[in-house]
CSV table of C-alpha atoms in Angstrom, one decimal:
chain,number,residue,atom,x,y,z
O,1,MET,CA,5.1,34.3,-22.5
O,2,SER,CA,7.9,32.1,-23.8
O,3,SER,CA,7.4,29.6,-21.0
O,4,LEU,CA,3.7,29.4,-21.8
O,5,TYR,CA,4.5,28.8,-25.5
O,6,GLU,CA,6.9,26.0,-24.4
O,7,LEU,CA,4.2,24.4,-22.4
O,8,TYR,CA,1.9,24.7,-25.3
O,9,LEU,CA,4.3,22.9,-27.6
O,10,LEU,CA,4.8,20.2,-25.1
O,11,TYR,CA,1.1,19.5,-24.7
O,12,VAL,CA,0.5,19.5,-28.4
O,13,ARG,CA,3.4,17.0,-29.1
O,14,GLU,CA,1.8,14.7,-26.5
O,15,ARG,CA,-1.6,14.9,-28.3
O,16,ARG,CA,-0.7,15.1,-31.9
O,17,GLY,CA,-3.5,12.7,-33.0
O,18,THR,CA,-6.2,14.8,-31.2
O,19,VAL,CA,-4.8,18.0,-32.6
O,20,ALA,CA,-4.9,16.7,-36.1
O,21,ALA,CA,-8.4,15.2,-35.7
O,22,LEU,CA,-9.6,18.7,-34.5
O,23,PHE,CA,-8.0,20.3,-37.4
O,24,LEU,CA,-9.5,17.9,-40.0
O,25,LEU,CA,-13.0,17.8,-38.4
O,26,SER,CA,-12.9,21.6,-38.5
O,27,ILE,CA,-12.2,21.7,-42.1
O,28,LEU,CA,-14.9,19.2,-42.8
O,29,GLY,CA,-17.5,21.0,-40.8
O,30,THR,CA,-16.6,24.5,-42.3
O,31,VAL,CA,-16.8,23.1,-45.9
O,32,SER,CA,-20.1,21.5,-45.0
O,33,LEU,CA,-21.5,24.8,-43.8
O,34,PHE,CA,-20.3,26.5,-47.0
O,35,ALA,CA,-22.1,23.8,-49.0
O,36,VAL,CA,-25.4,24.5,-47.3
O,37,PHE,CA,-25.2,28.2,-48.2
O,38,LEU,CA,-24.0,27.5,-51.7
O,39,PHE,CA,-26.8,24.9,-52.4
O,40,TRP,CA,-29.3,27.7,-51.3
O,41,GLN,CA,-27.8,30.1,-53.7
O,42,LEU,CA,-27.6,27.7,-56.4
O,43,GLY,CA,-31.4,26.9,-56.0
O,44,GLU,CA,-32.3,30.6,-56.0
O,45,SER,CA,-30.1,31.1,-59.2
O,46,ILE,CA,-31.7,28.1,-61.0
O,47,ALA,CA,-35.3,28.9,-60.0
O,48,GLY,CA,-34.7,32.5,-61.0
O,49,ASP,CA,-33.4,31.3,-64.5
O,50,ILE,CA,-36.6,29.1,-65.0
O,51,GLN,CA,-38.9,32.1,-63.9
O,52,ARG,CA,-37.0,34.4,-66.3
O,53,SER,CA,-37.3,31.7,-69.1
O,54,LEU,CA,-41.0,30.6,-68.6
O,55,GLY,CA,-42.3,33.1,-66.2
O,56,ALA,CA,-43.9,32.3,-62.8
O,57,GLY,CA,-47.4,30.9,-63.0
O,58,THR,CA,-47.2,29.7,-66.6
O,59,VAL,CA,-48.0,26.5,-68.5
O,60,VAL,CA,-45.8,25.7,-71.4
O,61,VAL,CA,-46.8,23.5,-74.3
O,62,MET,CA,-43.9,21.8,-76.0
O,63,GLY,CA,-43.6,19.9,-79.3
O,64,GLY,CA,-44.8,22.4,-82.0
O,65,PRO,CA,-44.9,23.7,-84.5
O,66,PHE,CA,-47.9,25.7,-83.5
O,67,SER,CA,-49.8,28.6,-85.1
O,68,ASP,CA,-51.7,31.6,-83.9
O,69,ARG,CA,-54.8,29.5,-84.4
O,70,ASP,CA,-53.3,27.0,-81.7
O,71,LEU,CA,-52.6,29.8,-79.5
O,72,ALA,CA,-56.1,31.1,-79.8
O,73,ALA,CA,-57.5,27.6,-79.0
O,74,ALA,CA,-55.5,27.1,-75.9
O,75,LEU,CA,-56.6,30.5,-74.6
O,76,SER,CA,-60.2,29.8,-75.2
O,77,LEU,CA,-60.1,27.1,-72.6
O,78,GLY,CA,-60.6,30.0,-70.0
O,79,CYS,CA,-57.9,29.0,-67.7
O,80,PHE,CA,-55.3,31.6,-68.9
O,81,SER,CA,-55.2,35.3,-68.8
O,82,GLY,CA,-52.9,35.5,-71.8
O,83,GLY,CA,-50.0,33.8,-73.7
O,84,TYR,CA,-47.6,33.9,-76.5
O,85,GLY,CA,-45.7,31.7,-78.9
O,86,VAL,CA,-42.0,31.4,-79.1
O,87,SER,CA,-40.2,30.6,-82.4
O,88,VAL,CA,-36.8,28.9,-82.1
O,89,ALA,CA,-34.1,29.0,-84.8
O,90,THR,CA,-30.5,27.9,-85.0
O,91,GLY,CA,-28.4,31.0,-85.8
O,92,VAL,CA,-24.9,32.3,-86.2
O,93,LEU,CA,-23.6,35.0,-83.9
O,94,ARG,CA,-20.9,37.2,-85.6
O,95,TYR,CA,-18.5,39.0,-83.3
O,96,PRO,CA,-17.0,42.4,-84.1
O,97,ASN,CA,-13.5,40.6,-84.6
O,98,GLY,CA,-15.1,38.4,-87.3
O,99,THR,CA,-15.3,35.2,-85.4
O,100,THR,CA,-18.7,33.4,-85.4
O,101,ARG,CA,-20.5,31.1,-83.0
O,102,THR,CA,-23.6,28.8,-83.5
O,103,VAL,CA,-26.3,29.8,-81.1
O,104,THR,CA,-30.0,29.2,-80.5
O,105,VAL,CA,-32.2,32.1,-81.2
O,106,ALA,CA,-35.6,32.5,-79.6
O,107,ALA,CA,-38.1,35.0,-81.1
O,108,VAL,CA,-40.7,36.4,-78.6
O,109,PRO,CA,-43.1,39.3,-78.7
O,110,ALA,CA,-41.9,42.8,-78.0
O,111,GLY,CA,-41.8,43.3,-74.2
O,112,VAL,CA,-41.2,39.6,-73.1
O,113,ARG,CA,-37.9,39.5,-71.3
O,114,GLY,CA,-37.4,43.1,-72.2
O,115,VAL,CA,-36.8,42.7,-75.8
O,116,ALA,CA,-38.0,45.3,-78.3
O,117,GLY,CA,-36.9,46.1,-81.8
O,118,ALA,CA,-33.1,45.6,-82.1
O,119,ALA,CA,-32.7,45.5,-78.3
O,120,ALA,CA,-32.0,41.8,-77.3
O,121,VAL,CA,-31.2,39.7,-74.2
O,122,ALA,CA,-28.4,37.2,-74.4
O,123,ASN,CA,-26.6,34.5,-72.3
O,124,ALA,CA,-23.5,36.1,-70.9
O,125,TYR,CA,-21.4,33.2,-72.1
O,126,TYR,CA,-21.9,34.3,-75.6
O,127,ALA,CA,-22.4,38.1,-75.6
O,128,LYS,CA,-21.6,41.2,-73.5
O,129,ALA,CA,-24.2,43.8,-72.4
O,130,GLY,CA,-24.1,47.1,-74.4
O,131,GLU,CA,-22.4,45.8,-77.5
O,132,THR,CA,-23.8,45.3,-81.0
O,133,TYR,CA,-23.6,42.0,-83.0
O,134,ARG,CA,-24.7,40.6,-86.3
O,135,VAL,CA,-27.0,37.5,-86.1
O,136,ALA,CA,-27.9,35.3,-89.1
O,137,ALA,CA,-30.9,33.2,-88.3
O,138,ALA,CA,-34.0,31.9,-90.4
O,139,GLY,CA,-32.5,33.2,-93.6
O,140,LYS,CA,-32.0,36.8,-92.4
O,141,GLU,CA,-29.2,38.8,-91.4
O,142,LEU,CA,-29.9,41.0,-88.2
O,143,THR,CA,-28.1,43.6,-86.3
O,144,ILE,CA,-28.8,43.4,-82.5
O,145,TYR,CA,-27.9,45.4,-79.5
O,146,VAL,CA,-27.6,43.4,-76.4
O,147,LYS,CA,-29.5,45.1,-73.7
O,148,GLU,CA,-28.9,42.6,-71.1
O,149,ALA,CA,-26.4,39.7,-70.7
O,150,ALA,CA,-27.5,37.2,-67.9
O,151,VAL,CA,-25.6,34.2,-66.6
O,152,GLN,CA,-27.8,31.2,-67.2
O,153,THR,CA,-27.6,28.6,-64.8
O,154,ALA,CA,-30.5,26.3,-66.0
O,155,PHE,CA,-30.7,25.0,-69.4
O,156,ILE,CA,-34.0,23.3,-70.4
O,157,ALA,CA,-33.8,21.4,-73.6
O,158,GLY,CA,-36.2,22.8,-76.3
O,159,LEU,CA,-36.8,25.9,-74.0
O,160,SER,CA,-33.7,27.6,-73.2
O,161,ALA,CA,-32.0,30.0,-75.7
O,162,ASP,CA,-28.8,31.8,-76.1
O,163,ILE,CA,-30.2,34.9,-77.6
O,164,TYR,CA,-33.8,36.3,-77.2
O,165,ILE,CA,-34.9,38.7,-79.9
O,166,ASP,CA,-38.2,40.5,-80.9
O,167,ARG,CA,-40.1,38.1,-83.2
O,168,ALA,CA,-40.9,41.0,-85.5
O,169,LEU,CA,-37.2,40.7,-86.8
O,170,LEU,CA,-37.7,37.3,-88.0
O,171,GLY,CA,-41.2,37.4,-89.4
O,172,ASN,CA,-44.1,35.1,-88.9
O,173,LEU,CA,-42.3,31.8,-88.0
O,174,PRO,CA,-44.1,28.8,-86.7
O,175,TYR,CA,-44.1,28.5,-82.7
O,176,GLU,CA,-41.9,25.8,-81.3
O,177,TYR,CA,-43.8,26.2,-77.9
O,178,LEU,CA,-46.5,28.2,-76.2
O,179,VAL,CA,-46.2,30.1,-73.0
O,180,LEU,CA,-49.6,30.5,-71.2
O,181,GLN,CA,-50.2,32.7,-68.1
O,182,LYS,CA,-52.5,31.0,-65.7
O,183,ALA,CA,-55.5,32.7,-64.4
O,184,GLY,CA,-56.6,30.1,-62.1
O,185,ARG,CA,-56.0,26.3,-62.6
O,186,SER,CA,-53.5,25.1,-65.1
O,187,CYS,CA,-55.8,23.0,-67.4
O,188,VAL,CA,-53.2,20.6,-68.0
O,189,LYS,CA,-55.4,17.8,-69.0
O,190,GLU,CA,-57.4,19.9,-71.3
O,191,LEU,CA,-54.3,21.1,-73.1
O,192,GLN,CA,-53.3,17.5,-73.5
O,193,GLY,CA,-56.5,16.8,-75.0
O,194,LEU,CA,-56.3,19.7,-77.4
O,195,PHE,CA,-52.6,18.9,-78.3
O,196,PRO,CA,-52.3,15.1,-77.9
O,197,LYS,CA,-48.8,14.7,-79.3
O,198,THR,CA,-47.1,17.5,-77.1
O,199,ALA,CA,-45.8,17.8,-73.6
O,200,VAL,CA,-47.4,20.2,-71.2
O,201,MET,CA,-45.4,21.5,-68.2
O,202,ASP,CA,-46.4,23.7,-65.3
O,203,SER,CA,-43.5,26.1,-64.5
O,204,ASP,CA,-44.6,26.2,-60.8
O,205,GLU,CA,-44.6,22.5,-60.5
O,206,LEU,CA,-41.1,22.3,-62.2
O,207,ILE,CA,-39.8,25.0,-59.8
O,208,SER,CA,-41.3,23.0,-56.8
O,209,ALA,CA,-39.7,19.8,-58.0
O,210,LEU,CA,-36.4,21.4,-58.5
O,211,TRP,CA,-36.4,22.9,-54.9
O,212,GLY,CA,-37.5,19.5,-53.6
O,213,GLN,CA,-34.3,18.0,-55.2
O,214,LEU,CA,-32.1,20.8,-54.1
O,215,LEU,CA,-33.6,20.8,-50.5
O,216,LEU,CA,-32.6,17.1,-50.4
O,217,TYR,CA,-28.9,17.9,-51.2
O,218,LEU,CA,-29.1,20.8,-48.9
O,219,GLY,CA,-30.5,18.7,-46.0
O,220,SER,CA,-27.6,16.2,-46.7
O,221,ALA,CA,-25.1,18.9,-46.5
O,222,ALA,CA,-26.7,20.3,-43.4
O,223,LEU,CA,-26.6,17.0,-41.7
O,224,VAL,CA,-22.9,16.6,-42.5
O,225,ALA,CA,-22.3,20.1,-41.2
O,226,LEU,CA,-24.2,19.5,-38.0
O,227,SER,CA,-22.6,16.1,-37.4
O,228,THR,CA,-19.0,17.3,-38.0
O,229,THR,CA,-19.5,20.5,-35.9
O,230,ALA,CA,-21.1,18.4,-33.1
O,231,ALA,CA,-18.0,16.0,-33.4
O,232,VAL,CA,-15.6,18.8,-33.1
O,233,ALA,CA,-17.5,20.1,-30.0
O,234,ALA,CA,-17.5,16.5,-28.5
O,235,LEU,CA,-13.8,16.1,-29.1
O,236,VAL,CA,-13.0,19.4,-27.6
O,237,TYR,CA,-15.1,18.7,-24.5
O,238,THR,CA,-13.6,15.2,-24.1
O,239,TYR,CA,-10.0,16.6,-24.6
O,240,ALA,CA,-10.5,19.5,-22.4
O,241,THR,CA,-12.1,17.4,-19.6
O,242,THR,CA,-9.6,14.7,-19.8
O,243,MET,CA,-6.6,17.1,-19.9
O,244,TYR,CA,-8.1,18.9,-16.8
O,245,HIS,CA,-8.2,15.7,-14.8
O,246,THR,CA,-5.0,14.0,-16.1
O,247,HIS,CA,-2.8,17.1,-15.7
O,248,PHE,CA,-4.7,18.8,-12.7
O,249,LYS,CA,-1.5,18.4,-10.6
O,250,GLU,CA,0.7,20.0,-13.2
O,251,PHE,CA,-1.7,23.0,-13.5
O,252,ALA,CA,-1.7,23.3,-9.7
O,253,ILE,CA,1.9,23.5,-9.6
O,254,LEU,CA,2.0,26.0,-12.3
O,255,ARG,CA,-0.3,28.2,-10.2
O,256,THR,CA,1.9,27.7,-7.2
O,257,LEU,CA,4.8,28.8,-9.2
O,258,GLY,CA,3.0,32.0,-10.1
O,259,LEU,CA,1.2,31.3,-13.3
O,260,LYS,CA,-1.9,33.6,-13.4
O,261,ARG,CA,-5.3,32.4,-13.9
O,262,LYS,CA,-5.5,34.1,-17.3
O,263,GLY,CA,-2.3,32.4,-18.5
O,264,LEU,CA,-3.5,29.0,-17.3
O,265,ALA,CA,-6.9,29.6,-19.2
O,266,ALA,CA,-5.1,30.9,-22.2
O,267,LEU,CA,-2.8,27.8,-22.4
O,268,ALA,CA,-5.9,25.5,-22.3
O,269,LEU,CA,-7.7,27.8,-24.8
O,270,MET,CA,-4.9,27.6,-27.2
O,271,LEU,CA,-4.8,23.8,-27.0
O,272,PHE,CA,-8.5,23.5,-27.9
O,273,ALA,CA,-9.2,26.5,-30.1
O,274,LEU,CA,-6.1,26.8,-32.2
O,275,PRO,CA,-6.6,23.6,-34.2
O,276,ALA,CA,-10.2,24.2,-34.7
O,277,ALA,CA,-9.7,27.9,-35.9
O,278,ALA,CA,-6.8,26.7,-38.2
O,279,GLY,CA,-8.9,24.1,-39.9
O,280,SER,CA,-11.8,26.6,-40.2
O,281,LEU,CA,-9.6,29.3,-41.6
O,282,THR,CA,-8.0,26.8,-44.0
O,283,ALA,CA,-11.5,25.6,-45.3
O,284,THR,CA,-12.6,29.3,-45.7
O,285,ALA,CA,-9.5,30.2,-47.7
O,286,LEU,CA,-10.1,27.3,-50.0
O,287,ALA,CA,-13.8,28.2,-50.4
O,288,LEU,CA,-12.9,31.8,-51.2
O,289,ALA,CA,-10.5,30.6,-53.9
O,290,VAL,CA,-13.2,28.6,-55.6
O,291,GLU,CA,-15.0,31.0,-58.1
O,292,ALA,CA,-18.3,30.1,-59.7
O,293,PRO,CA,-20.5,32.4,-61.8
O,294,VAL,CA,-23.8,32.0,-59.9
O,295,VAL,CA,-22.6,31.4,-56.3
O,296,SER,CA,-20.5,33.6,-54.0
O,297,THR,CA,-18.7,32.6,-50.9
O,298,THR,CA,-17.6,36.1,-50.1
O,299,GLN,CA,-20.8,37.4,-48.2
O,300,ILE,CA,-21.1,34.2,-46.1
O,301,ALA,CA,-17.3,33.8,-45.6
O,302,PRO,CA,-17.4,34.9,-41.7
O,303,ILE,CA,-20.4,32.5,-40.8
O,304,PRO,CA,-19.0,28.9,-41.1
O,305,PRO,CA,-15.8,29.6,-39.2
O,306,ALA,CA,-17.7,31.6,-36.6
O,307,VAL,CA,-20.1,28.5,-36.1
O,308,VAL,CA,-17.3,26.0,-35.6
O,309,THR,CA,-15.2,28.4,-33.5
O,310,ALA,CA,-18.2,29.1,-31.2
O,311,ALA,CA,-18.9,25.4,-30.9
O,312,THR,CA,-15.3,24.9,-29.8
O,313,LEU,CA,-15.4,27.6,-27.1
O,314,LEU,CA,-18.8,26.4,-25.8
O,315,ALA,CA,-17.4,22.9,-25.6
O,316,SER,CA,-14.3,23.9,-23.7
O,317,ALA,CA,-16.1,26.4,-21.3
O,318,PRO,CA,-16.6,23.8,-18.5
O,319,ALA,CA,-12.8,22.8,-18.4
O,320,LEU,CA,-11.7,26.5,-18.8
O,321,ARG,CA,-14.0,27.5,-15.9
O,322,ARG,CA,-12.5,24.8,-13.6
O,323,LEU,CA,-9.0,25.8,-14.6
O,324,TYR,CA,-9.6,29.4,-14.0
O,325,ALA,CA,-11.0,28.6,-10.5
O,326,ILE,CA,-7.7,26.8,-9.4
O,327,THR,CA,-6.1,28.9,-6.6
O,328,PRO,CA,-2.5,28.5,-5.1
O,329,ALA,CA,-4.1,27.4,-1.9
O,330,GLU,CA,-5.9,24.5,-3.6
O,331,ALA,CA,-2.8,23.8,-5.5
O,332,LEU,CA,-0.8,23.5,-2.2
O,333,ARG,CA,-3.6,21.1,-0.7
O,334,THR,CA,-3.0,19.0,-3.9
O,335,GLU,CA,0.7,18.7,-3.2
């Protein structure tokens, strides 16, 4: 075993540049594969945030103030099954320890986002679920119970809020924007004609545009991952084939001296697989050390190194098969 290890070190020293290239390419390939999965998770998180804020299949009319009469006029177009107005106010959140923080408060009808009475929904950055807070907004001092605290990935100016409460707590405030549930087509042009100085946004189109942009990044990361993994495989194949032809005589002598087939194949496998595996594991350790609130590398951690290692093994398979097939008789003929 010690002689096998000494041979391994000898070959590694002879090809330090190749080993270093395998190590670095494996790191890059593994990181790129992680990026593919993380971009997908990020897209799902942002799309989920938008759907929670606006609802799927909705049209949002921004640029109020709006009144109940405006809401009724929008619903009368016949394109919507329902809708509601959202009032927005700047407020002060008071913590139990006496500290305060300026927040954006959105008042929505009971039932929207799960708010009802004193039960509110908050951004996890500002409040914790299950705790009670004091909120000062629109000239009123309120006590709220945070029913749910969600991590917010997407922030849409004029639409996103830090705290969502039942609009009955703040009274009859003007609406900053209207959220209309589509029954068929979105009636965007009709809404723009009805409210000429406002912005009309279809949430489905917004989410589609978002995914289009994210898929562009995801495709770029996938291309880098594919290219680097292919480069690792190509380098391993070239390295293995070259080593087989260059050192065939040495391998034949080793077989003549009693080195088993398994030992010879293990030596070659160590030369190809160890640098790639070390690079993949290094990249995986770095990815696991990076923490983010909306993406997780824990569940996907085994996949990128497995892909890179599999590419290494497949690329080295032809050379390993030839090495394994060397017999003492063939070695003697070579001599």
